[in-house]
Coordinates of C-alpha atoms in Angstrom, one line a residue:
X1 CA 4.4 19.8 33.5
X2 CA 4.7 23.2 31.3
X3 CA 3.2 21.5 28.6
X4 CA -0.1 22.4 27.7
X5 CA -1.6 20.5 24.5
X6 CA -2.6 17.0 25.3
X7 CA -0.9 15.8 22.6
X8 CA 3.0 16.4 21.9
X9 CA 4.7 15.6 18.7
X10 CA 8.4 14.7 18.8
X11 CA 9.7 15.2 15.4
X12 CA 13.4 15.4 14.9
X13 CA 14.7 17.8 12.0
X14 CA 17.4 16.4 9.7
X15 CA 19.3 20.1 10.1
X16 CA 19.2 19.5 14.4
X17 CA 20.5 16.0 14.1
X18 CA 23.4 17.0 11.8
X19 CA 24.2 19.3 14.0
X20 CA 24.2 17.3 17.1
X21 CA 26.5 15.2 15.2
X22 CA 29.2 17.6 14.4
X23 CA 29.1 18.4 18.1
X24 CA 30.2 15.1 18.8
X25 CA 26.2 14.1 20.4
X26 CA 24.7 11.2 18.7
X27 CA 21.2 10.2 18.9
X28 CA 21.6 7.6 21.7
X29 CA 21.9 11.0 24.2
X30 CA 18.7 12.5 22.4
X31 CA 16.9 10.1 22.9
X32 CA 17.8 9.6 26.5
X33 CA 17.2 12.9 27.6
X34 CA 13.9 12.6 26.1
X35 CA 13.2 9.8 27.9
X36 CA 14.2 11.3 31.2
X37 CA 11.7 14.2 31.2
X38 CA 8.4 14.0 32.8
X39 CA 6.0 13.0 30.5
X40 CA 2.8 14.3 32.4
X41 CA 0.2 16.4 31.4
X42 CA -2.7 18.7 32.6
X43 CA -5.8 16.8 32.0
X44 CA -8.8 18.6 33.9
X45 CA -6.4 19.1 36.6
X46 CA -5.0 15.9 36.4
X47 CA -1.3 16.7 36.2
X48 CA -0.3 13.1 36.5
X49 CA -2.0 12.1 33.2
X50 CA 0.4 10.0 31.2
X51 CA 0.8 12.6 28.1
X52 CA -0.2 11.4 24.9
X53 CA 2.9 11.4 22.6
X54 CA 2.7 11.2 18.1
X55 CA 6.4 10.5 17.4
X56 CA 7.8 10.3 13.8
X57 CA 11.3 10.0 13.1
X58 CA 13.0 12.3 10.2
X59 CA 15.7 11.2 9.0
X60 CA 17.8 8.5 10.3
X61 CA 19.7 7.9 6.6
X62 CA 22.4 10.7 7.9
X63 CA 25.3 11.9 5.8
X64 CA 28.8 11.4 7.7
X65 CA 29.7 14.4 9.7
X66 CA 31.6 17.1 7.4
X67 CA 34.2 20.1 8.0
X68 CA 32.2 22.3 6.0
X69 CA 29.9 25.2 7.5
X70 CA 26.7 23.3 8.3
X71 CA 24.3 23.1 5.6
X72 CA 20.5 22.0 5.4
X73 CA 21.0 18.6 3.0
X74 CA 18.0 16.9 1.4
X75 CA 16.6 13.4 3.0
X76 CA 15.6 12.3 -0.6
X77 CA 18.9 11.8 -1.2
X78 CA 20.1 9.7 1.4
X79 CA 23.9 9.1 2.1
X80 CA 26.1 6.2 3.9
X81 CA 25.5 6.0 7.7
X82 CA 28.7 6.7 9.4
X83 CA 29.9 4.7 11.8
X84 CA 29.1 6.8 14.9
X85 CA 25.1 7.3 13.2
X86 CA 24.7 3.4 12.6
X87 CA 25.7 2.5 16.6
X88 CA 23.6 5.4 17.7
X89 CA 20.9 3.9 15.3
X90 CA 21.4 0.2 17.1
X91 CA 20.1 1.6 20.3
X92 CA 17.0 3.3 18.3
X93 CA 14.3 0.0 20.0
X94 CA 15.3 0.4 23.2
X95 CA 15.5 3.8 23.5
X96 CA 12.1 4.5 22.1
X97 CA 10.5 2.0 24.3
X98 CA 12.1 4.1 27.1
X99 CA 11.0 7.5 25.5
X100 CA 7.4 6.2 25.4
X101 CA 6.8 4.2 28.5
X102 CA 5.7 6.9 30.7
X103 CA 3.7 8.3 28.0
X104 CA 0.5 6.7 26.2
X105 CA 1.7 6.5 22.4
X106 CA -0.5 7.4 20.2
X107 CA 1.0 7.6 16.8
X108 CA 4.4 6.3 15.2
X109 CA 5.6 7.0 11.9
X110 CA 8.8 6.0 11.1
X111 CA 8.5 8.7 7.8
X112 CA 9.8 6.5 5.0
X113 CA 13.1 6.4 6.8
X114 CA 14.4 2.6 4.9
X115 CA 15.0 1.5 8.6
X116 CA 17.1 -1.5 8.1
X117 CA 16.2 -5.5 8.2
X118 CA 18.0 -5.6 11.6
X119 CA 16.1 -2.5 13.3
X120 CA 12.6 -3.5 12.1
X121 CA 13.3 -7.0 14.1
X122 CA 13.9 -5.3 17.2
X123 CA 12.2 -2.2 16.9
X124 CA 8.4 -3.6 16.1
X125 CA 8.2 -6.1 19.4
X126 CA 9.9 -4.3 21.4
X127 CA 7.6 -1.0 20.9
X128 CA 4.4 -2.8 20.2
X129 CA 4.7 -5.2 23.2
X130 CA 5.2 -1.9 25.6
X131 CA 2.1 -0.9 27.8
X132 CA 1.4 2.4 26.2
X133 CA 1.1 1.3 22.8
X134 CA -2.2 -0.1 23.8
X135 CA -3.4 3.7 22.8
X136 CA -1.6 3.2 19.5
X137 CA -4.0 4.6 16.7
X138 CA -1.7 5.5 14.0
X139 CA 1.2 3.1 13.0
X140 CA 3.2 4.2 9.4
X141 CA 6.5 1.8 8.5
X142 CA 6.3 2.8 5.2
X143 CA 9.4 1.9 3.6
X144 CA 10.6 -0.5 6.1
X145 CA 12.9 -2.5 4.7
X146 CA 12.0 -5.6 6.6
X147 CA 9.5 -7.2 4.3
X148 CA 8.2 -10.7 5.2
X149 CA 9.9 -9.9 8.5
X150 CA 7.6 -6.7 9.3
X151 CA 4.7 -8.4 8.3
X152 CA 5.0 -11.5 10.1
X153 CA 5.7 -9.7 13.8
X154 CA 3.0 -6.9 13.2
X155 CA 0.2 -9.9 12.7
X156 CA 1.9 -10.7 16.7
X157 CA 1.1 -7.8 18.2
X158 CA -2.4 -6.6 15.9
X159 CA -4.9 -7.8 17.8
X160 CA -4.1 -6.2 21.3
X161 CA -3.6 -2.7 19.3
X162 CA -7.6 -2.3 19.6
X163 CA -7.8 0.9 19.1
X164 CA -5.6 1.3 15.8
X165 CA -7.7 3.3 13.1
X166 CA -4.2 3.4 10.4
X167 CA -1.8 1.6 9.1
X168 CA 0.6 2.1 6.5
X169 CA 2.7 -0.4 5.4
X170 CA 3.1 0.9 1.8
X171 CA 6.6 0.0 -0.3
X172 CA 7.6 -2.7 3.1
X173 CA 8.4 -5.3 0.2
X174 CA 5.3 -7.7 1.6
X175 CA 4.6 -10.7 -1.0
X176 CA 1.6 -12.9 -1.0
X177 CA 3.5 -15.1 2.0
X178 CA 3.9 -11.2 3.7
X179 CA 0.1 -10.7 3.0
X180 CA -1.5 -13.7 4.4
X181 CA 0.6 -13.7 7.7
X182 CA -0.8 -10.1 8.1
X183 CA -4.1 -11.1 7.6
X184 CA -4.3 -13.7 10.2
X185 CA -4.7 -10.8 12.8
X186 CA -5.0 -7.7 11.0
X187 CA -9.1 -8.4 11.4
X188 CA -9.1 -7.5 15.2
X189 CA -8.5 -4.4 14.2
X190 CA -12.0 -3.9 14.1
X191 CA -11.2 0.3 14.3
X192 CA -9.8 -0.1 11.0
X193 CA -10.6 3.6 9.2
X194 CA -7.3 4.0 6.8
X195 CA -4.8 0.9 5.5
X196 CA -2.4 1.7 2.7
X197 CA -0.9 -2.0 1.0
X198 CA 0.3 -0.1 -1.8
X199 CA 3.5 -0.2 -4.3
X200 CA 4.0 -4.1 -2.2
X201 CA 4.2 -7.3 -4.2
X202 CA 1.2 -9.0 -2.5
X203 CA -0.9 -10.5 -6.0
X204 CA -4.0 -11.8 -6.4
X205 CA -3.3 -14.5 -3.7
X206 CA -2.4 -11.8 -1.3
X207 CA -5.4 -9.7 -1.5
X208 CA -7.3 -12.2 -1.7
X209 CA -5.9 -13.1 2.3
X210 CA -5.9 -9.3 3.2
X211 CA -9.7 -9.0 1.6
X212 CA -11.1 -11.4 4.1
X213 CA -9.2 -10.1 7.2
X214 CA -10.7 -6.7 6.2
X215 CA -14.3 -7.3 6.3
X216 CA -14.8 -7.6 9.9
X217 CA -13.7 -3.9 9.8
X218 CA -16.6 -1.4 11.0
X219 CA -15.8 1.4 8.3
X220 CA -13.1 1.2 6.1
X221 CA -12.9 4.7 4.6
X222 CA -9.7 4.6 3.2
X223 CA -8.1 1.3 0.8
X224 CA -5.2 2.1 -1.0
X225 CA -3.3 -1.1 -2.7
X226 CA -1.6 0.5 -5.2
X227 CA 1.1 -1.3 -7.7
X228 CA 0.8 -4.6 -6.3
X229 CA 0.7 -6.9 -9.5
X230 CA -3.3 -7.7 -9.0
X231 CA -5.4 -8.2 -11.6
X232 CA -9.0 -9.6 -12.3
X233 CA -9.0 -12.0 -9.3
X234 CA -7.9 -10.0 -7.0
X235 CA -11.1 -7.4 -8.2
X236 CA -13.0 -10.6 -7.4
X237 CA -11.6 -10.8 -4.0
X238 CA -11.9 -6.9 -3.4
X239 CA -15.7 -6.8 -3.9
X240 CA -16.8 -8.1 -0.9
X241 CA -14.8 -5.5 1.2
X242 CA -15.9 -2.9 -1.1
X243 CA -19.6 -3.5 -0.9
X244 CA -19.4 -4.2 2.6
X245 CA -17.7 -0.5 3.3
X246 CA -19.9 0.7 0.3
X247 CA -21.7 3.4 2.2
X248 CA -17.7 5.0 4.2
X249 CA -15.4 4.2 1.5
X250 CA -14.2 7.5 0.5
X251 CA -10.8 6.6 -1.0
X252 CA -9.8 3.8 -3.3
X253 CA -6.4 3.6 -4.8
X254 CA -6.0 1.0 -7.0
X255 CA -2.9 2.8 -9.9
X256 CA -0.6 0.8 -11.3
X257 CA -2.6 -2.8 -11.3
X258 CA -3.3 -4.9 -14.5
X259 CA -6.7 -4.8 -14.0
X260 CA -7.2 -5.1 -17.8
X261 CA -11.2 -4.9 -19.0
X262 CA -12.2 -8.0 -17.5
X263 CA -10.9 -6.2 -13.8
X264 CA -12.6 -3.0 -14.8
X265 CA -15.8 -4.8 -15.4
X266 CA -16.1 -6.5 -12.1
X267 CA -14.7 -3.3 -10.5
X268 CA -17.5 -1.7 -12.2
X269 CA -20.4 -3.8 -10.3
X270 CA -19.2 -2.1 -7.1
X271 CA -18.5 0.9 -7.6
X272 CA -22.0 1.4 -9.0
X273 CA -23.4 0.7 -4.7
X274 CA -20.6 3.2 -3.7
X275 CA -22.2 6.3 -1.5
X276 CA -19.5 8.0 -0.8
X277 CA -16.5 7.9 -2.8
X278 CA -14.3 10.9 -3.5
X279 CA -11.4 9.7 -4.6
X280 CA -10.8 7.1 -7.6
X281 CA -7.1 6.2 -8.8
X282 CA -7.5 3.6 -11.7
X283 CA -4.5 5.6 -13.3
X284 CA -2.2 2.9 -15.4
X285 CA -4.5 -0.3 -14.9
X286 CA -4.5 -1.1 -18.8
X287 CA -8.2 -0.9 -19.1
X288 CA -8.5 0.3 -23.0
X289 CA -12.1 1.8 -23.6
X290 CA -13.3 -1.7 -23.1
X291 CA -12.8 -1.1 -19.3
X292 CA -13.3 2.4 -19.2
X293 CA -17.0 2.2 -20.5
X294 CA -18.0 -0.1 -17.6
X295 CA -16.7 1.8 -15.5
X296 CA -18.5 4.8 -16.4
X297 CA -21.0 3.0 -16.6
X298 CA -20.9 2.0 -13.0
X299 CA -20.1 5.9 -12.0
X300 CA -23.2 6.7 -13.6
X301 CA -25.5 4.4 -11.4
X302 CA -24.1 5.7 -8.5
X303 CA -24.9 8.5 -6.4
X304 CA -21.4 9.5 -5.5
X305 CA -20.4 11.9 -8.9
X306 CA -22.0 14.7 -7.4
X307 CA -19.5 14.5 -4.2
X308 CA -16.7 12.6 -6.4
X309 CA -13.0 15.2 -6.1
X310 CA -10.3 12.8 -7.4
X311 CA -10.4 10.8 -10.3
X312 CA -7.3 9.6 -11.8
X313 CA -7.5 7.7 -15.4
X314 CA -4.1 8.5 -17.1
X315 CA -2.1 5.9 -18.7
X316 CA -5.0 3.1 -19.4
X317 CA -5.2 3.7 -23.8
X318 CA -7.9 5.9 -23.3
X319 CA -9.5 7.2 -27.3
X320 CA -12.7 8.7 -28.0
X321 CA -15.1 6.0 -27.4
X322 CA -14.1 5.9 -24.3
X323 CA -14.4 9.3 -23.5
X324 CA -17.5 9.7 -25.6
X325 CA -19.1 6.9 -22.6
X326 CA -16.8 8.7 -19.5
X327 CA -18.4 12.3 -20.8
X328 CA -21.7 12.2 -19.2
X329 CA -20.4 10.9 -15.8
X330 CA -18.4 13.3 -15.6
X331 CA -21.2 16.2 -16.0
X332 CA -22.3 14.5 -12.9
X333 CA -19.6 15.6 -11.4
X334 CA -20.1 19.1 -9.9
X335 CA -17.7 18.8 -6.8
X336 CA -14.4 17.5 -9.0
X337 CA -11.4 19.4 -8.8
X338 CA -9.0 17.0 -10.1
X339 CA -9.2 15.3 -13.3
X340 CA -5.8 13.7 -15.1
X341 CA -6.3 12.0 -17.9
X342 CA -2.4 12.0 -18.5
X343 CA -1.0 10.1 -21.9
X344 CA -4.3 8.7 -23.0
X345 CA -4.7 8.7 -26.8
X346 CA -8.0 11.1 -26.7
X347 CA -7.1 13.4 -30.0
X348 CA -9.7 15.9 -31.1
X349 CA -12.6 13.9 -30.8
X350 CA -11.7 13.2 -27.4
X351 CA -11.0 16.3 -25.6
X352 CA -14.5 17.8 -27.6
X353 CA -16.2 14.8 -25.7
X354 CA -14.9 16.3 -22.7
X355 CA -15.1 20.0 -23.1
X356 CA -19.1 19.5 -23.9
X357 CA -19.4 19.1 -20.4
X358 CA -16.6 20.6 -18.8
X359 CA -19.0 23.5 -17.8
X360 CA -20.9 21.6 -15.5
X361 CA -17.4 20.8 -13.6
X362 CA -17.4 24.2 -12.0
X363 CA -15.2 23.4 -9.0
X364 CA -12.3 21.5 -11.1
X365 CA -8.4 22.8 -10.0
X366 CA -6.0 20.1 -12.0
X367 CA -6.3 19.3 -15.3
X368 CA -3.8 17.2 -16.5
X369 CA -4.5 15.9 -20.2
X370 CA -0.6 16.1 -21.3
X371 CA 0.2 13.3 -24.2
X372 CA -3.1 13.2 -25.4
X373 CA -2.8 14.3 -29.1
X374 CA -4.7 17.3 -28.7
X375 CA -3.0 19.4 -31.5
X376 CA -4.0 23.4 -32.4
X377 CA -7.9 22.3 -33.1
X378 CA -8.3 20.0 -29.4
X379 CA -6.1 23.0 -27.9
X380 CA -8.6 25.8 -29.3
X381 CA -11.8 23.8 -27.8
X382 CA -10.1 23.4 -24.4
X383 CA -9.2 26.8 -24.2
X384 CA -12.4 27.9 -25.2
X385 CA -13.8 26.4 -22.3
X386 CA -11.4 27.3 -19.8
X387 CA -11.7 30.6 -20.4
X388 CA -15.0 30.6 -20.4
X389 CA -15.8 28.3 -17.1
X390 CA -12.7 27.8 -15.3
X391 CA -11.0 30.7 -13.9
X392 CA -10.1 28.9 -10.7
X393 CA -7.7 26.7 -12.4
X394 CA -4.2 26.3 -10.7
X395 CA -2.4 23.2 -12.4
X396 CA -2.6 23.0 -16.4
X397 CA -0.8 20.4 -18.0
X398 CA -0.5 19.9 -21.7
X399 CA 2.5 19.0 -22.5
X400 CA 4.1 16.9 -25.7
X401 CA 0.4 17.4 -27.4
X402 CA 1.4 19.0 -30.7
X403 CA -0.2 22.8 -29.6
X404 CA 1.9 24.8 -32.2
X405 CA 2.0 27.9 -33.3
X406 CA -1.8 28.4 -33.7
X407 CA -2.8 26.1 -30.8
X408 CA -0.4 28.8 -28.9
X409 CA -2.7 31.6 -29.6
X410 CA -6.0 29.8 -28.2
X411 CA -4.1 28.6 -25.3
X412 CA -3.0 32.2 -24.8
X413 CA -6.4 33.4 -24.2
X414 CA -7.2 30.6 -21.8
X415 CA -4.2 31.3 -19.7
X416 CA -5.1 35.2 -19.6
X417 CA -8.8 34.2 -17.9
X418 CA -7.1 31.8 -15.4
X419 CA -4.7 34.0 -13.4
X420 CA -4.7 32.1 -10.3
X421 CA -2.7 29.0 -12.2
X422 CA 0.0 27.8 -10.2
X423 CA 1.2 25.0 -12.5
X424 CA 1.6 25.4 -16.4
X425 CA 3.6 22.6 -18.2
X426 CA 3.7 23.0 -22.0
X427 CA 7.0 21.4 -22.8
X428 CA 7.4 19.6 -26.3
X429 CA 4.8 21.4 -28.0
X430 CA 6.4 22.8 -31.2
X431 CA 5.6 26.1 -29.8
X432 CA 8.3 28.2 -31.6
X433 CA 9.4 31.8 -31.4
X434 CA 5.9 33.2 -32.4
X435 CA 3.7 31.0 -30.3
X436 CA 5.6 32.0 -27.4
X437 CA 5.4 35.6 -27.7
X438 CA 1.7 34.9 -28.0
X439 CA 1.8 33.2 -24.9
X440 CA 4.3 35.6 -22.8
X441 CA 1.7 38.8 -22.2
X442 CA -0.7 36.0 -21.0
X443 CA 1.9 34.6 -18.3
X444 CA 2.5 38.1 -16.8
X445 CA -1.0 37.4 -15.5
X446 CA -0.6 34.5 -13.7
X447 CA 1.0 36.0 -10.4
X448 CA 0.6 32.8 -8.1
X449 CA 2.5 31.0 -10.8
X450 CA 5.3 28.7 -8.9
X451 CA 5.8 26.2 -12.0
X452 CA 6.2 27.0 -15.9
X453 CA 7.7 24.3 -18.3
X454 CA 8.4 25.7 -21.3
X455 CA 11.2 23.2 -22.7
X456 CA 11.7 22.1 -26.0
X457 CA 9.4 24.5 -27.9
X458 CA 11.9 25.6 -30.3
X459 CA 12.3 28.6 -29.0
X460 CA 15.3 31.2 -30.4
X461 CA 14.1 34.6 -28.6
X462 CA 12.0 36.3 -26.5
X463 CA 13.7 35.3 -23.2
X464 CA 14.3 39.1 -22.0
X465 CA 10.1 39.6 -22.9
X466 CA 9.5 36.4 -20.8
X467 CA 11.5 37.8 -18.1
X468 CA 9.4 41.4 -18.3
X469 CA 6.5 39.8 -18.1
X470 CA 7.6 37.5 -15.2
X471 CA 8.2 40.3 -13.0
X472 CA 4.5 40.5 -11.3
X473 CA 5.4 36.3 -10.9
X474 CA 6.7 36.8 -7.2
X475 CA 5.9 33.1 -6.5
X476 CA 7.7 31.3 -9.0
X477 CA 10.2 28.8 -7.8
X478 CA 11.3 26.6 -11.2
X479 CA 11.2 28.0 -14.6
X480 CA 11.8 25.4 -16.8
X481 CA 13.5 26.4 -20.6
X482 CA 16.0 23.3 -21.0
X483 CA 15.8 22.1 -24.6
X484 CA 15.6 25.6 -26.3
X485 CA 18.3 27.5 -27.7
X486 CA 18.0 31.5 -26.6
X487 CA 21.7 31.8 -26.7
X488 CA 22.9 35.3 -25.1
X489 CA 19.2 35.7 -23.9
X490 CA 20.1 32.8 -21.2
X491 CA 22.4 35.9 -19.5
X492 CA 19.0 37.8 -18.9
X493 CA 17.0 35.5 -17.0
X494 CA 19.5 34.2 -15.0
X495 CA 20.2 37.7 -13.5
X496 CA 16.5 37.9 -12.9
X497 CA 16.0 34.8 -11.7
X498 CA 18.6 32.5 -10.3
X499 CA 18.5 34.3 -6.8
X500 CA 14.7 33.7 -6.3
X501 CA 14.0 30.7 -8.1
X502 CA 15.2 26.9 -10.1
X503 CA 16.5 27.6 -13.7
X504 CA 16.7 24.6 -16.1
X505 CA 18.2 26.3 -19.4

């Protein structure tokens, strides 16, 4: 009853639950202490308000317990349970269900935690059948490894979770069988705002199934169905939701789908009703210029570019047709701060498509054009209008485009207007010794700089000037040389840097 916020997150750190476990105190006592508190709260003087509890679990994949003085260790590299973590894990339903039923849950993320087959089939019924997860407006299980088995008990207990506004189920292993079970009941969820499918094996079939579950949502402003093997179809099926949420949508994810042209084109048709889209991820959906110009096309009809932040194109064969079309949509676009373009084939002709109106982009942040072919000439009319337009720039990324020596020299000026960079990846650019001295005064600029990728440039010296010049770059945390060959010069930045900061040499 100390408790003041309405709300109180639970979140268990991975360096408090390896400890608990080298003091011989597993999660099954955690949890049951938890769930012996008093979980009221003041509400306008109401002190026996059920408290409203967010609870995400981080992580459960724990290392066995080691002799060693204790030591932070990183969840993305998850290790064997031990035996003592895997029964403590076994009691994880149960003891959850006791945690939360004198609360009101109202959010449960299981953080991308891989939670086993086995725990999924207990832990999902028995915490979405409990009382208080009728509050439930957040659910994440991304990563769950249950699959068809996560799917098929959420679409039990959906349509009493009323007031649900997300759900994540993205990389739960759900096919088109996963995908229509789900949407036999995922359409009660009337309070639908977010729902992220993505990196999921659902097909056309299975979007198809979700797609008409979805439209009796109110307003959808978030779809993300990323990397799930759809293609033209499934864009057939998708209109309906899209047009029906044409005036919320603000998100749409769609990377990593074989949308082809004929998808783009029929993606086109909506996206051209869209009001308030901010976010577009088309990145890696083979769309060739084909695709790409009906899509801008569509952009261009809309009157979402001038509120449009996000637009992600990279990987889809991108030359400069296509950009000579995208161009003018994207002078539309005053509030964009994020543009990658990332291996595209847009050579010279390309990138002078886009730096004719890269003026009227005045807000733009990221810029990732890397693997586009730009060479000295496409380097020298970027940099002219970086520097000239885009001092707020903080991630530049240009790698493995053939910048040379000369290129080196443009670039250098750019990089000497924009001083609040944070990001700067220029590996594989032929580069060489004199390039990079051209660059090096430039770089003592940038003093937010946390990331600089300078690898396999050719470089031979001018490591100990890098490292003067580095010495105003308080912020940096991985410096990035690998693939050079400074020789004794190696010995100078790793006594400057290898206390403060990441050092691939």
């Amino acid at each position: 009853d100390t408790v003041p916020p309405e709300v109180l997150a639970l979140v268990i750190p991975p360096e408090r639950l390896l400890l608990l476990f080298r003091v011989s105190k597993g999660l099954r006592q955690v949890l049951e202490a938890l769930s012996n508190q008093n979980c009221t709260g003041h509400k306008k003087g109401d002190s026996s308000t059920p408290l409203a509890i967010s609870l995400t679990l981080r992580p459960l994949r724990l290392r066995p317990p080691s002799p060693s003085a204790l030591q932070p260790f990183s969840p993305s590299s998850p290790q064997p349970l031990s035996p003592s973590a895997a029964q403590d894990l076994s009691v994880l339903p149960s003891a959850l269900v006791a945690l939360v039923s004198k609360a009101r849950l109202v959010s449960f993320s299981s953080n991308r935690n891989k939670l086993p087959k086995e725990i999924v089939g207990t832990l999902i019924p028995q915490l979405l059948s409990s009382p208080s997860a009728s509050a439930l407006r957040s659910l994440d299980l991304s990563q769950c490894m249950g699959g068809q088995t996560c799917a098929s008990l959420l679409s039990r207990h959906l349509p009493a979770l009323t007031s649900l506004t997300m759900i994540s189920l993205d990389s739960c292993f759900i096919t088109a069988k996963g995908a229509t079970a789900l949407a036999q009941t995922i359409g009660f969820c009337t309070a639908l705002i977010q729902i992220n499918l993505g990196n999921n094996d659902m097909k056309d079939s299975g979007v198809d199934a979700i797609s008409g579950a979805l439209g009796r949502s109110v307003g959808l402003s978030c779809l993300q169905l990323r990397e799930n093997g759809m293609q033209a179809d499934g864009i057939l099926a998708l209109k309906a939701v899209i047009l029906r949420h044409r005036r919320t949508l603000a998100v749409l994810d769609l990377f990593g789908n074989p949308l082809n042209s004929e998808g783009a084109m029929l993606l086109a048709s909506c996206l051209s009703q869209c009001y308030s889209l901010q976010t577009l991820n088309l990145g890696y959906c083979h769309m060739q210029d084909r695709g790409l110009i009906s899509i801008a096309a569509g952009l261009k009809e809309t009157s979402c570019l001038c509120i449009l932040r996000i637009l992600c194109l990279r990987e889809n064969g991108i030359r400069s047709e296509g950009m000579s079309f995208l161009a003018p949509a994207l002078g539309q676009c005053a509030a964009l701060t994020s543009l990658d373009l990332f291996r595209n084939s847009l050579g010279l002709d390309g990138v002078e498509h886009l730096c004719s109106v890269m003026a009227k982009c005045t807000r733009l942040m990221k810029l990732n054009l890397g693997y586009n072919g730009l060479g000295a000439e496409g380097t020298k009319a970027l940099a002219e209008s970086l520097a000239g337009f885009h001092p707020q720039l903080t991630e530049l990324q240009l790698q493995n485009n053939g910048i040379g020596e000369d290129g080196a020299k443009w670039l250098a000026m750019a990089v000497a207007h924009c001083t609040r960079i944070g990001l700067l990846d220029l590996g594989c650019n032929g580069l060489r010794c004199s390039g990079f001295m051209e660059l090096t005064p430039a770089l003592g600029r940038c003093c937010e700089l946390k990331t600089l990728d300078l690898g396999n440039n050719s470089i031979k010296t001018g490591a100990s000037t890098l490292a003067e010049a580095l010495k105003n770059c308080t912020s940096l945390l991985h410096l990035r040389l690998k693939g050079n060959h400074l020789g004794n010069e190696e010995g100078k930045l790793q006594e400057q840097f290898s206390a403060t900061c990441t050092l691939y040499l």
